[in-house]
Amino acid sequence: MTKVTMTVNGKAVSKEVRGNMLMTEFLRDELHLTGTHVGCDTSQCGACNIHVNGETVKGCTIFAAECDGAEVGTIEGQANADGSLNVIQQAFQDHHGLQCGFCTPGMVMSAATLLKENPKPTEAEIRHYLEGNICRCTGYHNIVKAIMAASGQDVSTIAAE
Amino acid sequence: MYSFDVVRPKSVADAVAALGEEEAQALGGGQTLIPSLKQRLAAPAVLVSLASIDEIKGVSSEGGTLKIGGGTTHGTVAREVASSYPALAAMAGNIGDPAVRNRGTIGGSLANNDPAACYPAAALASGATIVTSNREIAADDFFEGLFTTALEEGEIITAVQFPIPEKAAYIKFEQPASRFALVGVFVAKFADGVRVAVTGASEDGVFRWTEAEAALSGDFSAAALDGLSVPADGLMTDLHGSAAYRAHLIGVLTKRAVAQA
Ligand SMILES: Cc1cc2nc3c(=O)[nH]c(=O)nc-3n(C[C@H](O)[C@H](O)[C@H](O)COP(=O)(O)OP(=O)(O)OC[C@H]3O[C@@H](n4cnc5c(N)ncnc54)[C@H](O)[C@@H]3O)c2cc1C
Ligand code: FES
Ligand code: FES
């Protein structure tokens, strides 16, 4: 066991962890932050995406011990301070960017770093950025549309409803 | 996963010492190693994370040669060599997805030598030099077959030196589920000749297509490759494609790479 200390959604946490404890386990089982989903547990689907020092990473493919000293962000920290949905979350709701919602936390976390790096992405850039986020329900069109809308761009040219 | 400890040394010297212990293994970005630990394909007693060693991270350039630290992520390479070596930046920027690129490292990719990985083709086509904790190894001597390299136990890739070609391009025919190369071809044209490296195709891992190199060194055009082909013997057959299909792709992708370079 090693002791790790990190900031999760702005709050400092300290815990003893096993070397082989993944961030997904640390967040879900130790901190009870179950918004970070485990879809595949094989680094393919992105449902577990979290932010570590401002970058999107797969929570199922990084150990808690590697995050000692890091700033970690999860879907639970995404809403506005007053508890209302942030721009990206609201756009997912407005544009029907989710159905079952299982992939959504990872999608929102990816979208957040995309828009930070590239505030006005093209449709093709959004699709390229989401290559590691798998959704089994929506067919992706409305997710792309939601992210376009969240970036303040016209979405009337994106076809699918 | 079996149980193990994770240690995070801050210098190459401390990492080499930690790797000298029984059953110790290096952990780069973990994007290959963690999935294989989950499958219990490895049982280290201690993982030596290289992610806190600043001296093996980042990109610098000196007289036509790029030096990329062994712990540099694919994402950093994609951003930082975009103007100095665009073909290498594009290759790094198309590995996996953003989350993989934010963790996965050049050292981890080369040390792993997956037969479908992109970096081995870039290193071999560029005539790169792999710098380790105790020596320098030419790319031509580094790749020794599937998942096998010249690295010795406990040896760490600390940097990779890439001579910058006059023209280059990497074309990957993606296996759509994994985004690895079903076949990938990296072509690099230098003042003294052309190098062509093929990944994703051979049962022995990355290799140089020397006939194409000879043809292209005389005439750097797609037409120079007309009539040349790689025999299907010794190429991989799996559910994604037969050896004959891969042989065909090598020809097509090499032409596309030359046209794009
Ligand atoms: C969804 C997904 C898609 C991917 N797509 C692609 C792709 O399109 N193309 C591609 O090329 N790769 C792809 N990869 C693999 C990715 O590039 C990995 O990052 C890379 O193969 C391994 O690098 P790593 O730093 O993560 O190494 P790790 O997984 O940490 O380690 C891999 C091996 O290298 C050793 N090692 C690590 N660093 C060093 C070092 N500095 N010196 C010596 N030994 C070291 C480790 O001990 C281990 O044996 C993909 C991976 C995933 C999960
Ligand atoms: S659960 Fe991590 S990528 Fe699918
Ligand atoms: S909404 Fe169901 S998986 Fe994406």
Short mmCIF file of C-alpha atoms and ligand atoms in Angstrom, two decimals:
data_model
loop_
_atom_site.label_atom_id
_atom_site.label_comp_id
_atom_site.label_asym_id
_atom_site.label_seq_id
_atom_site.Cartn_x
_atom_site.Cartn_y
_atom_site.Cartn_z
CA MET A 1 0.00 0.00 0.00
CA THR A 2 1.14 3.52 -0.75
CA LYS A 3 -0.36 6.79 0.33
CA VAL A 4 -1.60 9.07 -2.43
CA THR A 5 -2.72 12.66 -2.15
CA MET A 6 -4.48 14.43 -4.99
CA THR A 7 -7.11 17.03 -5.73
CA VAL A 8 -10.38 15.63 -7.07
CA ASN A 9 -12.80 18.24 -8.41
CA GLY A 10 -11.02 20.86 -6.33
CA LYS A 11 -11.04 18.92 -3.04
CA ALA A 12 -7.89 17.45 -1.52
CA VAL A 13 -8.06 13.70 -0.83
CA SER A 14 -5.54 11.35 0.77
CA LYS A 15 -5.84 7.56 0.84
CA GLU A 16 -3.80 4.39 1.14
CA VAL A 17 -3.99 2.48 -2.16
CA ARG A 18 -2.77 -0.83 -3.58
CA GLY A 19 -0.24 -0.49 -6.40
CA ASN A 20 -2.64 -2.12 -8.85
CA MET A 21 -5.62 0.13 -8.02
CA LEU A 22 -6.89 1.84 -11.17
CA MET A 23 -8.25 5.38 -11.07
CA THR A 24 -11.69 4.01 -11.98
CA GLU A 25 -11.63 1.88 -8.81
CA PHE A 26 -10.21 4.71 -6.74
CA LEU A 27 -12.91 7.14 -7.83
CA ARG A 28 -15.84 4.73 -7.79
CA ASP A 29 -15.04 2.45 -4.83
CA GLU A 30 -12.94 4.67 -2.56
CA LEU A 31 -14.46 8.10 -3.22
CA HIS A 32 -17.93 6.85 -4.28
CA LEU A 33 -17.83 9.06 -7.37
CA THR A 34 -19.69 6.66 -9.64
CA GLY A 35 -20.19 9.08 -12.53
CA THR A 36 -16.98 7.77 -14.10
CA HIS A 37 -18.23 4.66 -15.88
CA VAL A 38 -16.44 1.44 -16.73
CA GLY A 39 -17.61 0.32 -20.14
CA CYS A 40 -14.97 -2.05 -21.47
CA ASP A 41 -12.12 -1.98 -18.95
CA THR A 42 -9.83 -2.61 -21.95
CA SER A 43 -8.91 0.99 -22.94
CA GLN A 44 -11.25 1.09 -25.92
CA CYS A 45 -14.50 2.90 -25.06
CA GLY A 46 -13.72 6.13 -23.18
CA ALA A 47 -16.69 5.83 -20.77
CA CYS A 48 -14.08 6.15 -18.01
CA ASN A 49 -12.48 9.36 -19.34
CA ILE A 50 -11.35 11.77 -16.64
CA HIS A 51 -9.06 14.79 -16.54
CA VAL A 52 -5.60 14.51 -15.02
CA ASN A 53 -3.74 17.81 -14.84
CA GLY A 54 -6.13 19.20 -17.43
CA GLU A 55 -5.76 16.39 -19.98
CA THR A 56 -8.26 13.69 -20.86
CA VAL A 57 -7.08 10.19 -19.94
CA LYS A 58 -8.76 6.82 -19.55
CA GLY A 59 -9.46 6.21 -15.88
CA CYS A 60 -9.28 2.46 -16.46
CA THR A 61 -5.76 2.77 -17.88
CA ILE A 62 -3.95 4.76 -15.19
CA PHE A 63 -3.14 3.76 -11.64
CA ALA A 64 -4.17 5.84 -8.65
CA ALA A 65 -0.49 5.78 -7.60
CA GLU A 66 0.39 7.56 -10.87
CA CYS A 67 -1.97 10.40 -9.92
CA ASP A 68 -0.25 11.22 -6.63
CA GLY A 69 0.04 15.01 -6.59
CA ALA A 70 -2.25 15.48 -9.60
CA GLU A 71 -5.32 17.61 -10.16
CA VAL A 72 -8.09 15.24 -11.16
CA GLY A 73 -11.43 16.21 -12.68
CA THR A 74 -14.47 13.95 -13.07
CA ILE A 75 -17.97 14.38 -14.44
CA GLU A 76 -19.15 15.21 -10.90
CA GLY A 77 -17.11 18.41 -11.07
CA GLN A 78 -18.43 19.60 -14.42
CA ALA A 79 -21.67 21.35 -13.43
CA ASN A 80 -21.67 25.10 -12.78
CA ALA A 81 -21.11 26.29 -9.21
CA ASP A 82 -24.85 26.73 -8.67
CA GLY A 83 -25.48 23.11 -9.69
CA SER A 84 -26.92 23.90 -13.12
CA LEU A 85 -25.61 22.02 -16.14
CA ASN A 86 -22.55 23.52 -17.80
CA VAL A 87 -22.64 24.61 -21.44
CA ILE A 88 -21.59 21.20 -22.79
CA GLN A 89 -23.96 19.23 -20.56
CA GLN A 90 -26.83 21.55 -21.43
CA ALA A 91 -26.08 21.19 -25.14
CA PHE A 92 -26.17 17.37 -24.82
CA GLN A 93 -29.62 17.71 -23.27
CA ASP A 94 -30.86 20.26 -25.82
CA HIS A 95 -29.64 18.32 -28.86
CA HIS A 96 -30.51 14.83 -27.67
CA GLY A 97 -26.82 13.89 -27.39
CA LEU A 98 -27.58 10.94 -25.13
CA GLN A 99 -29.95 8.05 -24.91
CA CYS A 100 -29.03 5.51 -22.20
CA GLY A 101 -26.37 7.91 -20.90
CA PHE A 102 -23.71 5.30 -20.25
CA CYS A 103 -21.11 6.87 -22.53
CA THR A 104 -22.09 10.43 -21.64
CA PRO A 105 -19.71 11.19 -18.77
CA GLY A 106 -16.76 10.21 -20.96
CA MET A 107 -18.17 12.15 -23.92
CA VAL A 108 -18.58 15.29 -21.82
CA MET A 109 -15.07 14.99 -20.38
CA SER A 110 -13.59 14.57 -23.89
CA ALA A 111 -15.67 17.46 -25.24
CA ALA A 112 -14.40 19.70 -22.44
CA THR A 113 -10.72 19.25 -23.33
CA LEU A 114 -11.48 19.43 -27.06
CA LEU A 115 -13.12 22.84 -26.65
CA LYS A 116 -10.32 24.02 -24.39
CA GLU A 117 -7.72 23.08 -27.04
CA ASN A 118 -9.83 24.05 -30.04
CA PRO A 119 -12.71 26.41 -29.17
CA LYS A 120 -14.34 26.26 -32.64
CA PRO A 121 -13.77 22.74 -33.96
CA THR A 122 -15.07 21.60 -37.32
CA GLU A 123 -17.35 18.58 -37.54
CA ALA A 124 -14.42 16.48 -38.81
CA GLU A 125 -12.21 17.63 -35.92
CA ILE A 126 -14.90 16.69 -33.41
CA ARG A 127 -15.29 13.23 -34.94
CA HIS A 128 -11.49 12.71 -34.95
CA TYR A 129 -11.26 13.78 -31.31
CA LEU A 130 -14.04 11.39 -30.28
CA GLU A 131 -12.39 8.34 -31.85
CA GLY A 132 -11.80 6.86 -28.41
CA ASN A 133 -15.37 7.42 -27.17
CA ILE A 134 -17.77 4.66 -28.11
CA CYS A 135 -21.55 5.13 -27.97
CA ARG A 136 -23.87 2.22 -28.63
CA CYS A 137 -27.07 4.26 -28.79
CA THR A 138 -27.01 7.61 -30.50
CA GLY A 139 -25.17 7.01 -33.76
CA TYR A 140 -22.94 9.97 -32.77
CA HIS A 141 -24.62 12.64 -34.92
CA ASN A 142 -26.36 14.35 -32.03
CA ILE A 143 -23.24 14.15 -29.88
CA VAL A 144 -21.28 15.94 -32.59
CA LYS A 145 -24.12 18.41 -32.93
CA ALA A 146 -24.21 19.07 -29.18
CA ILE A 147 -20.48 19.78 -29.10
CA MET A 148 -20.79 22.08 -32.12
CA ALA A 149 -23.61 23.90 -30.35
CA ALA A 150 -21.65 24.13 -27.10
CA SER A 151 -18.88 25.85 -29.05
CA GLY A 152 -21.37 28.48 -30.17
CA GLN A 153 -21.48 27.35 -33.81
CA ASP A 154 -24.42 26.95 -36.14
CA VAL A 155 -25.64 23.35 -36.10
CA SER A 156 -28.35 23.60 -38.73
CA THR A 157 -26.02 22.07 -41.35
CA ILE A 158 -25.51 18.88 -39.33
CA ALA A 159 -28.11 16.61 -40.76
CA ALA A 160 -29.27 13.85 -38.49
CA GLU A 161 -32.05 14.28 -35.98
CA MET B 1 -4.32 -8.02 -12.05
CA TYR B 2 -1.77 -9.66 -9.80
CA SER B 3 -0.60 -7.43 -6.99
CA PHE B 4 2.47 -5.22 -7.34
CA ASP B 5 3.87 -1.95 -6.06
CA VAL B 6 4.35 1.20 -8.13
CA VAL B 7 7.45 3.34 -7.58
CA ARG B 8 8.06 6.73 -9.20
CA PRO B 9 11.77 7.59 -9.41
CA LYS B 10 12.72 11.10 -10.52
CA SER B 11 15.98 10.32 -12.36
CA VAL B 12 17.19 7.77 -14.89
CA ALA B 13 19.83 6.60 -12.41
CA ASP B 14 17.20 5.87 -9.74
CA ALA B 15 14.96 4.15 -12.30
CA VAL B 16 17.80 1.90 -13.47
CA ALA B 17 18.53 1.01 -9.84
CA ALA B 18 14.85 0.24 -9.21
CA LEU B 19 14.70 -1.90 -12.36
CA GLY B 20 17.65 -3.91 -11.06
CA GLU B 21 15.41 -5.43 -8.37
CA GLU B 22 13.77 -8.87 -8.81
CA GLU B 23 10.70 -8.87 -11.10
CA ALA B 24 10.74 -5.13 -11.72
CA GLN B 25 9.30 -3.73 -14.97
CA ALA B 26 9.22 -0.24 -16.50
CA LEU B 27 5.86 1.53 -16.77
CA GLY B 28 5.69 4.17 -19.50
CA GLY B 29 2.24 5.51 -20.30
CA GLY B 30 0.69 2.16 -19.45
CA GLN B 31 -1.46 2.16 -22.60
CA THR B 32 -0.18 -1.27 -23.58
CA LEU B 33 1.14 -2.57 -20.29
CA ILE B 34 -1.97 -1.92 -18.16
CA PRO B 35 -4.30 -3.84 -20.52
CA SER B 36 -1.80 -6.73 -20.53
CA LEU B 37 -1.55 -6.67 -16.73
CA LYS B 38 -5.34 -6.94 -16.61
CA GLN B 39 -5.08 -10.06 -18.76
CA ARG B 40 -2.44 -11.39 -16.36
CA LEU B 41 0.06 -11.61 -19.20
CA ALA B 42 2.70 -10.10 -16.91
CA ALA B 43 3.35 -10.54 -13.21
CA PRO B 44 5.81 -7.89 -12.07
CA ALA B 45 6.50 -7.42 -8.36
CA VAL B 46 7.16 -3.73 -8.88
CA LEU B 47 6.35 -1.29 -11.67
CA VAL B 48 8.89 1.48 -12.11
CA SER B 49 6.94 4.44 -13.49
CA LEU B 50 9.07 6.61 -15.78
CA ALA B 51 6.51 9.43 -15.86
CA SER B 52 8.17 11.54 -13.16
CA ILE B 53 11.60 11.64 -14.85
CA ASP B 54 11.81 15.10 -16.39
CA GLU B 55 15.17 14.44 -18.08
CA ILE B 56 13.56 11.96 -20.51
CA LYS B 57 10.68 14.20 -21.56
CA GLY B 58 10.37 16.79 -24.29
CA VAL B 59 11.68 17.61 -27.76
CA SER B 60 14.79 19.49 -28.85
CA SER B 61 16.53 19.92 -32.19
CA GLU B 62 20.11 20.34 -33.20
CA GLY B 63 21.56 20.60 -36.71
CA GLY B 64 18.91 18.68 -38.66
CA THR B 65 18.34 16.10 -35.93
CA LEU B 66 15.38 15.96 -33.58
CA LYS B 67 15.85 14.53 -30.12
CA ILE B 68 12.69 13.23 -28.47
CA GLY B 69 12.89 12.11 -24.86
CA GLY B 70 11.87 8.47 -24.30
CA GLY B 71 9.11 9.50 -21.90
CA THR B 72 7.55 12.02 -24.30
CA THR B 73 3.88 11.39 -25.01
CA HIS B 74 2.44 10.97 -28.50
CA GLY B 75 0.35 14.10 -27.89
CA THR B 76 3.44 16.20 -27.14
CA VAL B 77 5.23 14.90 -30.24
CA ALA B 78 2.17 15.67 -32.39
CA ARG B 79 2.20 19.27 -31.16
CA GLU B 80 5.92 19.99 -30.92
CA VAL B 81 7.34 18.56 -34.13
CA ALA B 82 4.51 19.80 -36.35
CA SER B 83 6.74 22.34 -38.08
CA SER B 84 10.12 20.57 -37.85
CA TYR B 85 9.02 17.06 -38.94
CA PRO B 86 5.36 17.19 -40.07
CA ALA B 87 5.14 13.52 -41.15
CA LEU B 88 6.26 12.39 -37.70
CA ALA B 89 3.81 14.79 -36.02
CA ALA B 90 0.96 13.50 -38.18
CA MET B 91 1.88 9.89 -37.36
CA ALA B 92 1.93 10.62 -33.61
CA GLY B 93 -1.33 12.59 -33.85
CA ASN B 94 -3.11 9.59 -35.36
CA ILE B 95 -2.10 7.00 -32.80
CA GLY B 96 -5.20 5.66 -31.05
CA ASP B 97 -7.23 8.54 -29.63
CA PRO B 98 -6.52 11.68 -27.55
CA ALA B 99 -6.59 9.85 -24.21
CA VAL B 100 -4.09 7.26 -25.47
CA ARG B 101 -1.89 10.03 -26.89
CA ASN B 102 -1.93 11.91 -23.57
CA ARG B 103 -0.38 8.91 -21.79
CA GLY B 104 1.39 6.68 -24.33
CA THR B 105 5.08 7.38 -24.92
CA ILE B 106 7.57 6.94 -27.74
CA GLY B 107 9.82 4.85 -25.50
CA GLY B 108 6.97 2.53 -24.58
CA SER B 109 5.92 2.11 -28.18
CA LEU B 110 9.43 1.29 -29.43
CA ALA B 111 10.22 -1.00 -26.49
CA ASN B 112 6.97 -2.86 -27.05
CA ASN B 113 7.58 -3.29 -30.81
CA ASP B 114 4.02 -4.36 -31.56
CA PRO B 115 3.96 -5.66 -35.15
CA ALA B 116 1.12 -3.22 -35.93
CA ALA B 117 2.50 -0.16 -34.13
CA CYS B 118 3.29 3.12 -35.90
CA TYR B 119 6.46 4.38 -34.20
CA PRO B 120 8.65 1.44 -35.23
CA ALA B 121 7.96 2.34 -38.89
CA ALA B 122 8.81 6.01 -38.26
CA ALA B 123 12.04 5.15 -36.44
CA LEU B 124 13.17 2.62 -39.04
CA ALA B 125 12.32 4.78 -42.07
CA SER B 126 14.01 7.81 -40.51
CA GLY B 127 17.15 5.89 -39.65
CA ALA B 128 16.69 6.97 -36.05
CA THR B 129 19.05 6.22 -33.20
CA ILE B 130 17.58 4.81 -29.99
CA VAL B 131 19.43 6.16 -26.97
CA THR B 132 19.19 4.05 -23.84
CA SER B 133 20.38 4.27 -20.26
CA ASN B 134 23.70 2.75 -21.35
CA ARG B 135 24.22 2.94 -25.14
CA GLU B 136 23.01 4.05 -28.56
CA ILE B 137 21.35 1.58 -30.93
CA ALA B 138 20.67 2.22 -34.64
CA ALA B 139 17.04 1.56 -35.59
CA ASP B 140 18.34 -0.99 -38.15
CA ASP B 141 19.70 -3.07 -35.25
CA PHE B 142 16.94 -2.38 -32.74
CA PHE B 143 13.84 -4.25 -33.98
CA GLU B 144 14.36 -8.01 -33.67
CA GLY B 145 10.93 -9.45 -34.44
CA LEU B 146 7.48 -9.55 -32.86
CA PHE B 147 7.52 -7.76 -29.52
CA THR B 148 11.30 -8.24 -29.45
CA THR B 149 14.02 -5.59 -29.45
CA ALA B 150 17.71 -5.26 -28.75
CA LEU B 151 16.91 -3.84 -25.29
CA GLU B 152 18.36 -5.74 -22.39
CA GLU B 153 16.66 -6.38 -19.07
CA GLY B 154 16.28 -3.14 -17.15
CA GLU B 155 17.51 -0.95 -20.04
CA ILE B 156 15.48 2.25 -20.49
CA ILE B 157 14.94 4.19 -23.71
CA THR B 158 15.92 7.71 -22.68
CA ALA B 159 15.71 9.42 -26.09
CA VAL B 160 15.28 8.84 -29.79
CA GLN B 161 17.24 10.88 -32.36
CA PHE B 162 15.57 11.41 -35.72
CA PRO B 163 17.50 12.78 -38.69
CA ILE B 164 15.00 15.07 -40.44
CA PRO B 165 14.32 13.94 -44.03
CA GLU B 166 13.81 16.29 -47.00
CA LYS B 167 10.38 14.76 -47.57
CA ALA B 168 8.40 12.12 -45.74
CA ALA B 169 4.93 10.72 -45.21
CA TYR B 170 3.27 7.96 -43.25
CA ILE B 171 0.11 6.34 -44.52
CA LYS B 172 -1.76 4.04 -42.17
CA PHE B 173 -4.55 1.80 -43.35
CA GLU B 174 -6.39 1.63 -40.06
CA GLN B 175 -7.85 -1.48 -38.59
CA PRO B 176 -11.04 0.39 -37.68
CA ALA B 177 -11.72 -1.14 -34.26
CA SER B 178 -8.27 -0.77 -32.71
CA ARG B 179 -6.97 2.09 -34.90
CA PHE B 180 -3.65 0.24 -35.12
CA ALA B 181 -2.14 -0.21 -38.58
CA LEU B 182 -3.61 -3.04 -40.64
CA VAL B 183 -0.67 -1.95 -42.77
CA GLY B 184 1.30 1.26 -42.39
CA VAL B 185 4.08 2.57 -44.65
CA PHE B 186 6.55 5.31 -43.73
CA VAL B 187 8.59 6.77 -46.59
CA ALA B 188 11.49 9.15 -45.90
CA LYS B 189 13.62 10.83 -48.59
CA PHE B 190 17.10 11.99 -47.58
CA ALA B 191 19.79 13.64 -49.69
CA ASP B 192 21.59 10.29 -49.93
CA GLY B 193 18.62 8.00 -50.56
CA VAL B 194 15.14 6.90 -49.65
CA ARG B 195 14.06 4.62 -46.81
CA VAL B 196 10.75 2.76 -46.73
CA ALA B 197 9.52 0.99 -43.58
CA VAL B 198 6.44 -1.21 -43.40
CA THR B 199 4.50 -2.04 -40.25
CA GLY B 200 1.40 -4.15 -39.61
CA ALA B 201 2.28 -6.64 -42.30
CA SER B 202 5.12 -9.02 -41.55
CA GLU B 203 5.16 -11.97 -39.17
CA ASP B 204 8.55 -10.62 -38.08
CA GLY B 205 7.36 -7.09 -37.33
CA VAL B 206 8.48 -3.85 -38.96
CA PHE B 207 10.79 -4.21 -42.00
CA ARG B 208 12.41 -2.15 -44.78
CA TRP B 209 11.19 -2.66 -48.34
CA THR B 210 14.57 -2.44 -50.00
CA GLU B 211 13.41 -2.88 -53.64
CA ALA B 212 11.14 0.14 -53.26
CA GLU B 213 13.97 2.09 -51.63
CA ALA B 214 16.26 1.41 -54.59
CA ALA B 215 13.59 2.39 -57.12
CA LEU B 216 12.63 5.55 -55.25
CA SER B 217 16.24 6.62 -54.67
CA GLY B 218 16.61 6.87 -58.47
CA ASP B 219 13.21 8.43 -59.13
CA PHE B 220 11.09 9.68 -56.22
CA SER B 221 7.70 9.21 -57.82
CA ALA B 222 4.79 6.81 -57.41
CA ALA B 223 5.37 5.63 -60.98
CA ALA B 224 8.83 4.38 -60.01
CA LEU B 225 7.06 1.68 -57.97
CA ASP B 226 5.10 0.27 -60.93
CA GLY B 227 5.64 -3.46 -61.22
CA LEU B 228 7.17 -3.82 -57.76
CA SER B 229 5.44 -5.96 -55.15
CA VAL B 230 6.18 -7.61 -51.83
CA PRO B 231 5.68 -11.40 -51.79
CA ALA B 232 2.84 -12.56 -49.52
CA ASP B 233 5.12 -15.22 -48.01
CA GLY B 234 5.87 -14.35 -44.38
CA LEU B 235 3.13 -11.72 -44.14
CA MET B 236 0.44 -11.97 -41.48
CA THR B 237 -2.97 -13.49 -42.04
CA ASP B 238 -5.62 -12.77 -39.42
CA LEU B 239 -9.34 -12.05 -39.33
CA HIS B 240 -8.69 -8.49 -40.50
CA GLY B 241 -6.87 -9.39 -43.69
CA SER B 242 -4.99 -12.13 -45.54
CA ALA B 243 -1.29 -12.08 -46.38
CA ALA B 244 -2.14 -11.44 -50.05
CA TYR B 245 -4.32 -8.47 -49.09
CA ARG B 246 -1.56 -7.04 -46.92
CA ALA B 247 0.96 -7.50 -49.74
CA HIS B 248 -1.36 -5.56 -52.02
CA LEU B 249 -1.83 -2.81 -49.43
CA ILE B 250 1.92 -2.34 -49.06
CA GLY B 251 2.20 -1.44 -52.75
CA VAL B 252 -0.80 0.88 -52.68
CA LEU B 253 0.15 2.66 -49.46
CA THR B 254 3.76 3.13 -50.52
CA LYS B 255 2.58 4.91 -53.68
CA ARG B 256 0.22 7.06 -51.64
CA ALA B 257 3.00 7.92 -49.20
CA VAL B 258 5.31 8.98 -52.04
CA ALA B 259 2.53 11.08 -53.58
CA GLN B 260 1.83 12.76 -50.25
CA ALA B 261 5.45 13.35 -49.17
C1 LIG C 1 -7.10 2.18 -27.79
C2 LIG C 1 -5.64 2.15 -28.16
C3 LIG C 1 -5.28 2.46 -29.46
C4 LIG C 1 -3.94 2.45 -29.84
N1 LIG C 1 -3.62 2.73 -31.14
C5 LIG C 1 -2.34 2.72 -31.53
C6 LIG C 1 -1.97 3.04 -32.88
O1 LIG C 1 -2.81 3.39 -33.71
N2 LIG C 1 -0.66 2.97 -33.21
C7 LIG C 1 0.31 2.64 -32.32
O2 LIG C 1 1.46 2.63 -32.68
N3 LIG C 1 0.00 2.36 -31.03
C8 LIG C 1 -1.30 2.39 -30.62
N4 LIG C 1 -1.59 2.10 -29.31
C9 LIG C 1 -0.49 1.77 -28.38
C10 LIG C 1 0.07 3.03 -27.74
O3 LIG C 1 0.81 3.76 -28.69
C11 LIG C 1 0.94 2.77 -26.51
O4 LIG C 1 1.06 4.00 -25.89
C12 LIG C 1 2.34 2.25 -26.77
O5 LIG C 1 2.36 1.09 -27.56
C13 LIG C 1 3.04 1.88 -25.48
O6 LIG C 1 3.53 3.03 -24.89
P1 LIG C 1 3.35 3.30 -23.33
O7 LIG C 1 4.17 4.49 -23.02
O8 LIG C 1 1.92 3.38 -23.02
O9 LIG C 1 4.08 2.04 -22.70
P2 LIG C 1 3.63 1.01 -21.57
O10 LIG C 1 2.33 0.41 -21.91
O11 LIG C 1 3.79 1.62 -20.25
O12 LIG C 1 4.79 -0.06 -21.74
C14 LIG C 1 4.91 -0.92 -22.88
C15 LIG C 1 6.18 -1.75 -22.75
O13 LIG C 1 7.33 -0.93 -22.91
C16 LIG C 1 8.16 -0.94 -21.74
N5 LIG C 1 8.60 0.47 -21.60
C17 LIG C 1 7.81 1.58 -21.45
N6 LIG C 1 8.56 2.70 -21.51
C18 LIG C 1 9.85 2.30 -21.70
C19 LIG C 1 11.10 2.99 -21.86
N7 LIG C 1 11.18 4.35 -21.87
N8 LIG C 1 12.23 2.25 -22.01
C20 LIG C 1 12.17 0.89 -22.05
N9 LIG C 1 11.03 0.18 -21.91
C21 LIG C 1 9.88 0.87 -21.76
C22 LIG C 1 7.27 -1.45 -20.62
O14 LIG C 1 8.01 -2.11 -19.64
C23 LIG C 1 6.35 -2.40 -21.38
O15 LIG C 1 6.97 -3.64 -21.57
C24 LIG C 1 -2.93 2.13 -28.90
C25 LIG C 1 -3.27 1.82 -27.57
C26 LIG C 1 -4.62 1.84 -27.20
C27 LIG C 1 -4.98 1.54 -25.77
S1 FES C 2 -13.71 1.56 -19.45
FE1 FES C 2 -11.91 2.65 -19.83
S2 FES C 2 -11.83 2.78 -21.96
FE2 FES C 2 -13.61 1.55 -21.63
S1 FES C 3 -26.07 7.05 -25.00
FE1 FES C 3 -26.05 4.93 -24.66
S2 FES C 3 -23.97 4.44 -25.03
FE2 FES C 3 -24.08 6.49 -25.64
#
